[in-house]
Amino acid sequence: MSCWSVGQVSGFAGVTIRTLHHYDRSGLLSPSERSPAGYRLYNGADLARLQQILFYRELGFPLDEIAEILADPQANALDHLLARRQALTEQIARLQKLVDVAERAIEVQRTGLELGPEERFEVFGDVVFDLSYAADAHLKWGERESHQEALARAAAHSKEDWRQLMAEAAAWRGRLLAAFDEGLPADHEAVLDLAEEHRQHITRWFTPCPPEMHCRIADDYEADARAFALVVPAAEQRPELPGYLRTAIGRNAERHGTGDREATR
């Protein structure tokens, strides 16, 4: 019977000696033979098992699941493969969406606003655009026409457009913080007017924003600090402010006839 050393198997199987030693220590693949000098040797059955291991590893199976499949001759490998195919399909879909995010970012960089550091601070101040949030938002909302329109319109804004819309946002933010610090309740008419002003700001500069959509945006403000930082920079935030704004936006939606706030979530 032919046998092969660790070094030989490493060479023709395309795996490192360290990996083979790890498989040995974990019990996943231990050489079955020994040389007269006591060195471990792999036989044909060992190589067949290694081929199975490498096949499952290529598909992304974790080692413990591979061990489970190989340990039971009666195990239904098809079930594992079907589950893995589903996971890979979902991963491919997610990666494709990330490709779309990258392409959109490239498009914005090519056609959108280009500012130096000083100009960026002049226009945007302390408002931080978190790229990780942008990617997550695209994965969540990317198929919606409103999201695509908002990205397209944002990319088309000139420096003067951004200066104007950010000035409007800063003035609105100042009034919101004043109302909050004054202790006005979230359903106070003045606060509801601020919520409506915010909705109209989104419509004017990015995409039509019906009350139901505004409520979904407000949910993000309360759930994700990265989203709320687009409205109120971290240095100006108050602990209860995201929930306060969310409540005001919900009450404003009711004021416009969308029904109970929970129905819009």
PDB file of C-alpha atoms in Angstrom:
ATOM      1  CA  MET A   1       0.000   0.000   0.000  1.00  0.00           C
ATOM      2  CA  SER A   2       1.347   3.416  -0.950  1.00  0.00           C
ATOM      3  CA  CYS A   3       1.772   5.980   1.794  1.00  0.00           C
ATOM      4  CA  TRP A   4       2.802   9.611   1.802  1.00  0.00           C
ATOM      5  CA  SER A   5       4.479  11.899   4.310  1.00  0.00           C
ATOM      6  CA  VAL A   6       3.017  15.112   5.671  1.00  0.00           C
ATOM      7  CA  GLY A   7       5.297  17.126   3.403  1.00  0.00           C
ATOM      8  CA  GLN A   8       4.305  15.175   0.315  1.00  0.00           C
ATOM      9  CA  VAL A   9       0.573  15.503   1.025  1.00  0.00           C
ATOM     10  CA  SER A  10       1.011  19.211   1.679  1.00  0.00           C
ATOM     11  CA  GLY A  11       2.685  19.596  -1.708  1.00  0.00           C
ATOM     12  CA  PHE A  12       0.186  17.825  -3.946  1.00  0.00           C
ATOM     13  CA  ALA A  13      -2.990  18.642  -1.977  1.00  0.00           C
ATOM     14  CA  GLY A  14      -2.248  22.374  -1.847  1.00  0.00           C
ATOM     15  CA  VAL A  15      -2.604  22.726   1.938  1.00  0.00           C
ATOM     16  CA  THR A  16       0.001  23.813   4.435  1.00  0.00           C
ATOM     17  CA  ILE A  17       1.748  21.456   6.823  1.00  0.00           C
ATOM     18  CA  ARG A  18       0.361  23.582   9.653  1.00  0.00           C
ATOM     19  CA  THR A  19      -3.186  22.910   8.393  1.00  0.00           C
ATOM     20  CA  LEU A  20      -2.552  19.168   8.245  1.00  0.00           C
ATOM     21  CA  HIS A  21      -1.154  19.228  11.785  1.00  0.00           C
ATOM     22  CA  HIS A  22      -4.252  21.129  12.912  1.00  0.00           C
ATOM     23  CA  TYR A  23      -6.530  18.523  11.314  1.00  0.00           C
ATOM     24  CA  ASP A  24      -4.498  15.842  13.093  1.00  0.00           C
ATOM     25  CA  ARG A  25      -4.686  17.510  16.519  1.00  0.00           C
ATOM     26  CA  SER A  26      -8.418  18.105  16.190  1.00  0.00           C
ATOM     27  CA  GLY A  27      -9.071  14.505  15.163  1.00  0.00           C
ATOM     28  CA  LEU A  28     -10.531  15.540  11.835  1.00  0.00           C
ATOM     29  CA  LEU A  29      -7.814  13.753   9.840  1.00  0.00           C
ATOM     30  CA  SER A  30      -5.105  11.695  11.550  1.00  0.00           C
ATOM     31  CA  PRO A  31      -2.606   9.746   9.388  1.00  0.00           C
ATOM     32  CA  SER A  32      -3.312   6.029   9.650  1.00  0.00           C
ATOM     33  CA  GLU A  33       0.201   4.669   9.038  1.00  0.00           C
ATOM     34  CA  ARG A  34       3.689   5.007  10.516  1.00  0.00           C
ATOM     35  CA  SER A  35       7.090   4.780   8.899  1.00  0.00           C
ATOM     36  CA  PRO A  36       9.735   2.460  10.402  1.00  0.00           C
ATOM     37  CA  ALA A  37      11.198   5.585  12.002  1.00  0.00           C
ATOM     38  CA  GLY A  38       7.839   6.468  13.574  1.00  0.00           C
ATOM     39  CA  TYR A  39       6.807   9.291  11.224  1.00  0.00           C
ATOM     40  CA  ARG A  40       3.115   9.659  10.389  1.00  0.00           C
ATOM     41  CA  LEU A  41       2.091   8.585   6.913  1.00  0.00           C
ATOM     42  CA  TYR A  42      -1.137   9.055   4.973  1.00  0.00           C
ATOM     43  CA  ASN A  43      -2.642   6.133   3.070  1.00  0.00           C
ATOM     44  CA  GLY A  44      -5.183   6.161   0.256  1.00  0.00           C
ATOM     45  CA  ALA A  45      -8.177   6.234   2.596  1.00  0.00           C
ATOM     46  CA  ASP A  46      -6.685   9.228   4.423  1.00  0.00           C
ATOM     47  CA  LEU A  47      -6.297  11.096   1.147  1.00  0.00           C
ATOM     48  CA  ALA A  48      -9.890  10.322   0.184  1.00  0.00           C
ATOM     49  CA  ARG A  49     -10.995  11.769   3.526  1.00  0.00           C
ATOM     50  CA  LEU A  50      -8.784  14.833   2.986  1.00  0.00           C
ATOM     51  CA  GLN A  51     -10.417  15.346  -0.410  1.00  0.00           C
ATOM     52  CA  GLN A  52     -13.840  15.370   1.268  1.00  0.00           C
ATOM     53  CA  ILE A  53     -12.629  17.809   3.903  1.00  0.00           C
ATOM     54  CA  LEU A  54     -11.226  20.184   1.291  1.00  0.00           C
ATOM     55  CA  PHE A  55     -14.438  19.952  -0.725  1.00  0.00           C
ATOM     56  CA  TYR A  56     -16.561  20.987   2.251  1.00  0.00           C
ATOM     57  CA  ARG A  57     -14.053  23.670   3.256  1.00  0.00           C
ATOM     58  CA  GLU A  58     -14.225  25.159  -0.240  1.00  0.00           C
ATOM     59  CA  LEU A  59     -17.975  25.463   0.237  1.00  0.00           C
ATOM     60  CA  GLY A  60     -17.383  27.306   3.495  1.00  0.00           C
ATOM     61  CA  PHE A  61     -18.400  24.622   5.975  1.00  0.00           C
ATOM     62  CA  PRO A  62     -16.901  25.107   9.457  1.00  0.00           C
ATOM     63  CA  LEU A  63     -14.617  22.312  10.646  1.00  0.00           C
ATOM     64  CA  ASP A  64     -16.971  21.124  13.381  1.00  0.00           C
ATOM     65  CA  GLU A  65     -19.775  20.612  10.839  1.00  0.00           C
ATOM     66  CA  ILE A  66     -17.405  18.765   8.505  1.00  0.00           C
ATOM     67  CA  ALA A  67     -16.429  16.504  11.398  1.00  0.00           C
ATOM     68  CA  GLU A  68     -20.121  15.878  12.095  1.00  0.00           C
ATOM     69  CA  ILE A  69     -20.786  14.906   8.474  1.00  0.00           C
ATOM     70  CA  LEU A  70     -17.779  12.602   8.215  1.00  0.00           C
ATOM     71  CA  ALA A  71     -18.264  11.003  11.645  1.00  0.00           C
ATOM     72  CA  ASP A  72     -21.627   9.482  10.772  1.00  0.00           C
ATOM     73  CA  PRO A  73     -21.678   7.183   7.708  1.00  0.00           C
ATOM     74  CA  GLN A  74     -25.456   7.447   7.738  1.00  0.00           C
ATOM     75  CA  ALA A  75     -25.438  11.257   7.827  1.00  0.00           C
ATOM     76  CA  ASN A  76     -27.441  12.857   5.056  1.00  0.00           C
ATOM     77  CA  ALA A  77     -24.791  15.059   3.466  1.00  0.00           C
ATOM     78  CA  LEU A  78     -27.434  16.291   1.013  1.00  0.00           C
ATOM     79  CA  ASP A  79     -29.258  18.124   3.807  1.00  0.00           C
ATOM     80  CA  HIS A  80     -26.044  19.901   4.766  1.00  0.00           C
ATOM     81  CA  LEU A  81     -25.317  20.765   1.154  1.00  0.00           C
ATOM     82  CA  LEU A  82     -28.812  22.116   0.549  1.00  0.00           C
ATOM     83  CA  ALA A  83     -28.568  24.293   3.649  1.00  0.00           C
ATOM     84  CA  ARG A  84     -25.148  25.520   2.584  1.00  0.00           C
ATOM     85  CA  ARG A  85     -26.403  26.299  -0.918  1.00  0.00           C
ATOM     86  CA  GLN A  86     -29.159  28.440   0.576  1.00  0.00           C
ATOM     87  CA  ALA A  87     -26.672  30.278   2.786  1.00  0.00           C
ATOM     88  CA  LEU A  88     -24.343  30.875  -0.175  1.00  0.00           C
ATOM     89  CA  THR A  89     -27.231  32.128  -2.303  1.00  0.00           C
ATOM     90  CA  GLU A  90     -28.170  34.634   0.389  1.00  0.00           C
ATOM     91  CA  GLN A  91     -24.534  35.671   0.757  1.00  0.00           C
ATOM     92  CA  ILE A  92     -24.236  36.205  -2.993  1.00  0.00           C
ATOM     93  CA  ALA A  93     -27.350  38.393  -2.939  1.00  0.00           C
ATOM     94  CA  ARG A  94     -25.928  40.455  -0.085  1.00  0.00           C
ATOM     95  CA  LEU A  95     -22.569  40.815  -1.843  1.00  0.00           C
ATOM     96  CA  GLN A  96     -24.327  41.904  -5.031  1.00  0.00           C
ATOM     97  CA  LYS A  97     -26.093  44.617  -3.067  1.00  0.00           C
ATOM     98  CA  LEU A  98     -22.747  45.713  -1.665  1.00  0.00           C
ATOM     99  CA  VAL A  99     -21.459  45.892  -5.231  1.00  0.00           C
ATOM    100  CA  ASP A 100     -24.414  48.153  -5.993  1.00  0.00           C
ATOM    101  CA  VAL A 101     -23.454  50.326  -3.008  1.00  0.00           C
ATOM    102  CA  ALA A 102     -19.890  50.578  -4.293  1.00  0.00           C
ATOM    103  CA  GLU A 103     -21.082  51.447  -7.789  1.00  0.00           C
ATOM    104  CA  ARG A 104     -23.378  54.120  -6.393  1.00  0.00           C
ATOM    105  CA  ALA A 105     -20.504  55.551  -4.343  1.00  0.00           C
ATOM    106  CA  ILE A 106     -18.325  55.600  -7.461  1.00  0.00           C
ATOM    107  CA  GLU A 107     -21.087  57.362  -9.375  1.00  0.00           C
ATOM    108  CA  VAL A 108     -21.464  59.965  -6.635  1.00  0.00           C
ATOM    109  CA  GLN A 109     -17.708  60.526  -6.548  1.00  0.00           C
ATOM    110  CA  ARG A 110     -17.612  60.983 -10.313  1.00  0.00           C
ATOM    111  CA  THR A 111     -20.647  63.223 -10.709  1.00  0.00           C
ATOM    112  CA  GLY A 112     -21.381  64.572  -7.277  1.00  0.00           C
ATOM    113  CA  LEU A 113     -19.975  67.232  -5.036  1.00  0.00           C
ATOM    114  CA  GLU A 114     -16.226  67.226  -4.509  1.00  0.00           C
ATOM    115  CA  LEU A 115     -15.016  69.306  -1.558  1.00  0.00           C
ATOM    116  CA  GLY A 116     -11.749  69.753   0.205  1.00  0.00           C
ATOM    117  CA  PRO A 117     -11.598  69.346   4.012  1.00  0.00           C
ATOM    118  CA  GLU A 118     -12.124  73.046   4.726  1.00  0.00           C
ATOM    119  CA  GLU A 119     -14.986  73.344   2.252  1.00  0.00           C
ATOM    120  CA  ARG A 120     -16.580  70.177   3.631  1.00  0.00           C
ATOM    121  CA  PHE A 121     -16.533  71.587   7.154  1.00  0.00           C
ATOM    122  CA  GLU A 122     -17.885  74.889   5.852  1.00  0.00           C
ATOM    123  CA  VAL A 123     -20.866  73.144   4.227  1.00  0.00           C
ATOM    124  CA  PHE A 124     -21.541  70.198   6.548  1.00  0.00           C
ATOM    125  CA  GLY A 125     -20.141  71.378   9.880  1.00  0.00           C
ATOM    126  CA  ASP A 126     -20.179  68.620  12.476  1.00  0.00           C
ATOM    127  CA  VAL A 127     -22.676  66.440  10.600  1.00  0.00           C
ATOM    128  CA  VAL A 128     -20.953  63.114   9.874  1.00  0.00           C
ATOM    129  CA  PHE A 129     -21.948  60.872   6.969  1.00  0.00           C
ATOM    130  CA  ASP A 130     -21.128  57.344   8.138  1.00  0.00           C
ATOM    131  CA  LEU A 131     -20.319  55.146   5.135  1.00  0.00           C
ATOM    132  CA  SER A 132     -21.177  51.979   7.063  1.00  0.00           C
ATOM    133  CA  TYR A 133     -24.661  53.371   7.686  1.00  0.00           C
ATOM    134  CA  ALA A 134     -24.963  54.344   4.027  1.00  0.00           C
ATOM    135  CA  ALA A 135     -24.139  50.762   3.055  1.00  0.00           C
ATOM    136  CA  ASP A 136     -26.590  49.294   5.569  1.00  0.00           C
ATOM    137  CA  ALA A 137     -29.304  51.704   4.466  1.00  0.00           C
ATOM    138  CA  HIS A 138     -28.766  50.701   0.842  1.00  0.00           C
ATOM    139  CA  LEU A 139     -29.060  47.027   1.775  1.00  0.00           C
ATOM    140  CA  LYS A 140     -32.270  47.780   3.673  1.00  0.00           C
ATOM    141  CA  TRP A 141     -33.932  50.273   1.355  1.00  0.00           C
ATOM    142  CA  GLY A 142     -31.976  50.013  -1.909  1.00  0.00           C
ATOM    143  CA  GLU A 143     -34.793  48.462  -3.920  1.00  0.00           C
ATOM    144  CA  ARG A 144     -37.219  51.240  -3.023  1.00  0.00           C
ATOM    145  CA  GLU A 145     -37.711  53.849  -5.709  1.00  0.00           C
ATOM    146  CA  SER A 146     -37.671  56.609  -3.096  1.00  0.00           C
ATOM    147  CA  HIS A 147     -34.202  55.557  -1.896  1.00  0.00           C
ATOM    148  CA  GLN A 148     -32.838  55.496  -5.430  1.00  0.00           C
ATOM    149  CA  GLU A 149     -34.329  58.919  -6.133  1.00  0.00           C
ATOM    150  CA  ALA A 150     -32.836  60.358  -2.940  1.00  0.00           C
ATOM    151  CA  LEU A 151     -29.371  59.113  -3.906  1.00  0.00           C
ATOM    152  CA  ALA A 152     -29.699  60.464  -7.434  1.00  0.00           C
ATOM    153  CA  ARG A 153     -30.854  63.882  -6.275  1.00  0.00           C
ATOM    154  CA  ALA A 154     -28.143  64.039  -3.604  1.00  0.00           C
ATOM    155  CA  ALA A 155     -25.524  63.285  -6.247  1.00  0.00           C
ATOM    156  CA  ALA A 156     -26.883  66.092  -8.437  1.00  0.00           C
ATOM    157  CA  HIS A 157     -26.826  68.785  -5.726  1.00  0.00           C
ATOM    158  CA  SER A 158     -24.321  71.562  -6.236  1.00  0.00           C
ATOM    159  CA  LYS A 159     -22.183  73.040  -3.483  1.00  0.00           C
ATOM    160  CA  GLU A 160     -24.688  75.907  -3.188  1.00  0.00           C
ATOM    161  CA  ASP A 161     -27.548  73.405  -2.918  1.00  0.00           C
ATOM    162  CA  TRP A 162     -25.781  71.610  -0.085  1.00  0.00           C
ATOM    163  CA  ARG A 163     -24.962  74.895   1.642  1.00  0.00           C
ATOM    164  CA  GLN A 164     -28.609  75.940   1.525  1.00  0.00           C
ATOM    165  CA  LEU A 165     -30.101  72.625   2.628  1.00  0.00           C
ATOM    166  CA  MET A 166     -27.576  72.250   5.460  1.00  0.00           C
ATOM    167  CA  ALA A 167     -28.318  75.827   6.613  1.00  0.00           C
ATOM    168  CA  GLU A 168     -32.025  74.977   6.652  1.00  0.00           C
ATOM    169  CA  ALA A 169     -31.293  71.775   8.580  1.00  0.00           C
ATOM    170  CA  ALA A 170     -29.159  73.639  11.135  1.00  0.00           C
ATOM    171  CA  ALA A 171     -31.844  76.260  11.720  1.00  0.00           C
ATOM    172  CA  TRP A 172     -34.465  73.553  12.138  1.00  0.00           C
ATOM    173  CA  ARG A 173     -32.186  71.627  14.509  1.00  0.00           C
ATOM    174  CA  GLY A 174     -31.741  74.722  16.650  1.00  0.00           C
ATOM    175  CA  ARG A 175     -35.503  75.113  17.023  1.00  0.00           C
ATOM    176  CA  LEU A 176     -35.902  71.415  17.839  1.00  0.00           C
ATOM    177  CA  LEU A 177     -33.239  71.562  20.561  1.00  0.00           C
ATOM    178  CA  ALA A 178     -34.799  74.726  21.979  1.00  0.00           C
ATOM    179  CA  ALA A 179     -38.220  73.054  22.179  1.00  0.00           C
ATOM    180  CA  PHE A 180     -36.723  69.964  23.808  1.00  0.00           C
ATOM    181  CA  ASP A 181     -34.671  71.945  26.328  1.00  0.00           C
ATOM    182  CA  GLU A 182     -37.675  74.110  27.127  1.00  0.00           C
ATOM    183  CA  GLY A 183     -39.597  70.979  28.034  1.00  0.00           C
ATOM    184  CA  LEU A 184     -42.301  71.198  25.389  1.00  0.00           C
ATOM    185  CA  PRO A 185     -43.996  67.792  25.058  1.00  0.00           C
ATOM    186  CA  ALA A 186     -43.425  65.864  21.849  1.00  0.00           C
ATOM    187  CA  ASP A 187     -47.077  66.266  20.886  1.00  0.00           C
ATOM    188  CA  HIS A 188     -47.070  70.044  21.379  1.00  0.00           C
ATOM    189  CA  GLU A 189     -48.301  71.802  18.265  1.00  0.00           C
ATOM    190  CA  ALA A 190     -45.028  73.676  17.821  1.00  0.00           C
ATOM    191  CA  VAL A 191     -43.073  70.403  17.959  1.00  0.00           C
ATOM    192  CA  LEU A 192     -45.468  68.751  15.518  1.00  0.00           C
ATOM    193  CA  ASP A 193     -44.876  71.689  13.180  1.00  0.00           C
ATOM    194  CA  LEU A 194     -41.141  71.008  13.464  1.00  0.00           C
ATOM    195  CA  ALA A 195     -41.765  67.371  12.548  1.00  0.00           C
ATOM    196  CA  GLU A 196     -43.765  68.461   9.511  1.00  0.00           C
ATOM    197  CA  GLU A 197     -41.035  70.915   8.536  1.00  0.00           C
ATOM    198  CA  HIS A 198     -38.529  68.062   8.629  1.00  0.00           C
ATOM    199  CA  ARG A 199     -40.763  65.928   6.388  1.00  0.00           C
ATOM    200  CA  GLN A 200     -41.088  68.764   3.880  1.00  0.00           C
ATOM    201  CA  HIS A 201     -37.314  69.288   3.963  1.00  0.00           C
ATOM    202  CA  ILE A 202     -36.777  65.671   2.907  1.00  0.00           C
ATOM    203  CA  THR A 203     -39.361  66.055   0.139  1.00  0.00           C
ATOM    204  CA  ARG A 204     -37.855  69.291  -1.119  1.00  0.00           C
ATOM    205  CA  TRP A 205     -34.259  68.121  -1.237  1.00  0.00           C
ATOM    206  CA  PHE A 206     -34.306  64.336  -1.662  1.00  0.00           C
ATOM    207  CA  THR A 207     -37.546  62.431  -2.325  1.00  0.00           C
ATOM    208  CA  PRO A 208     -41.303  62.680  -1.676  1.00  0.00           C
ATOM    209  CA  CYS A 209     -41.757  61.682   1.963  1.00  0.00           C
ATOM    210  CA  PRO A 210     -45.306  60.648   2.885  1.00  0.00           C
ATOM    211  CA  PRO A 211     -46.023  60.383   6.636  1.00  0.00           C
ATOM    212  CA  GLU A 212     -45.665  56.578   6.665  1.00  0.00           C
ATOM    213  CA  MET A 213     -42.187  56.831   5.168  1.00  0.00           C
ATOM    214  CA  HIS A 214     -41.332  59.622   7.605  1.00  0.00           C
ATOM    215  CA  CYS A 215     -42.223  57.295  10.469  1.00  0.00           C
ATOM    216  CA  ARG A 216     -39.899  54.597   9.153  1.00  0.00           C
ATOM    217  CA  ILE A 217     -37.104  57.154   8.977  1.00  0.00           C
ATOM    218  CA  ALA A 218     -37.867  58.175  12.566  1.00  0.00           C
ATOM    219  CA  ASP A 219     -37.654  54.531  13.656  1.00  0.00           C
ATOM    220  CA  ASP A 220     -34.111  54.483  12.267  1.00  0.00           C
ATOM    221  CA  TYR A 221     -33.265  57.667  14.151  1.00  0.00           C
ATOM    222  CA  GLU A 222     -34.180  56.022  17.445  1.00  0.00           C
ATOM    223  CA  ALA A 223     -32.683  52.607  16.658  1.00  0.00           C
ATOM    224  CA  ASP A 224     -29.404  53.626  15.028  1.00  0.00           C
ATOM    225  CA  ALA A 225     -27.111  56.364  16.356  1.00  0.00           C
ATOM    226  CA  ARG A 226     -25.470  56.639  12.931  1.00  0.00           C
ATOM    227  CA  ALA A 227     -28.804  57.649  11.398  1.00  0.00           C
ATOM    228  CA  PHE A 228     -29.597  60.180  14.125  1.00  0.00           C
ATOM    229  CA  ALA A 229     -26.138  61.754  13.720  1.00  0.00           C
ATOM    230  CA  LEU A 230     -27.262  62.844  10.252  1.00  0.00           C
ATOM    231  CA  VAL A 231     -29.911  64.995  11.947  1.00  0.00           C
ATOM    232  CA  VAL A 232     -28.205  66.050  15.180  1.00  0.00           C
ATOM    233  CA  PRO A 233     -24.400  65.886  15.472  1.00  0.00           C
ATOM    234  CA  ALA A 234     -23.113  63.922  18.458  1.00  0.00           C
ATOM    235  CA  ALA A 235     -21.937  67.079  20.269  1.00  0.00           C
ATOM    236  CA  GLU A 236     -25.489  68.484  20.252  1.00  0.00           C
ATOM    237  CA  GLN A 237     -27.424  65.332  21.139  1.00  0.00           C
ATOM    238  CA  ARG A 238     -29.501  64.765  24.273  1.00  0.00           C
ATOM    239  CA  PRO A 239     -30.158  61.262  25.722  1.00  0.00           C
ATOM    240  CA  GLU A 240     -33.926  61.286  25.098  1.00  0.00           C
ATOM    241  CA  LEU A 241     -33.918  63.331  21.911  1.00  0.00           C
ATOM    242  CA  PRO A 242     -34.188  60.487  19.319  1.00  0.00           C
ATOM    243  CA  GLY A 243     -37.309  59.116  21.020  1.00  0.00           C
ATOM    244  CA  TYR A 244     -38.705  62.628  21.383  1.00  0.00           C
ATOM    245  CA  LEU A 245     -38.338  63.276  17.659  1.00  0.00           C
ATOM    246  CA  ARG A 246     -39.706  59.848  16.798  1.00  0.00           C
ATOM    247  CA  THR A 247     -42.805  60.506  18.911  1.00  0.00           C
ATOM    248  CA  ALA A 248     -43.310  63.925  17.345  1.00  0.00           C
ATOM    249  CA  ILE A 249     -43.035  62.492  13.825  1.00  0.00           C
ATOM    250  CA  GLY A 250     -45.524  59.754  14.724  1.00  0.00           C
ATOM    251  CA  ARG A 251     -48.000  62.243  16.169  1.00  0.00           C
ATOM    252  CA  ASN A 252     -47.579  64.436  13.102  1.00  0.00           C
ATOM    253  CA  ALA A 253     -48.358  61.428  10.915  1.00  0.00           C
ATOM    254  CA  GLU A 254     -51.581  60.909  12.877  1.00  0.00           C
ATOM    255  CA  ARG A 255     -52.351  64.605  12.408  1.00  0.00           C
ATOM    256  CA  HIS A 256     -52.183  64.006   8.665  1.00  0.00           C
ATOM    257  CA  GLY A 257     -54.656  61.156   8.834  1.00  0.00           C
ATOM    258  CA  THR A 258     -52.437  58.057   8.758  1.00  0.00           C
ATOM    259  CA  GLY A 259     -54.085  56.586  11.849  1.00  0.00           C
ATOM    260  CA  ASP A 260     -52.473  55.180  14.980  1.00  0.00           C
ATOM    261  CA  ARG A 261     -48.695  55.648  15.227  1.00  0.00           C
ATOM    262  CA  GLU A 262     -48.075  51.899  15.665  1.00  0.00           C
ATOM    263  CA  ALA A 263     -49.849  51.201  12.391  1.00  0.00           C
ATOM    264  CA  THR A 264     -47.164  53.148  10.541  1.00  0.00           C
ATOM    265  CA  ARG A 265     -44.253  51.145  11.897  1.00  0.00           C
TER     266      ARG A 265
END
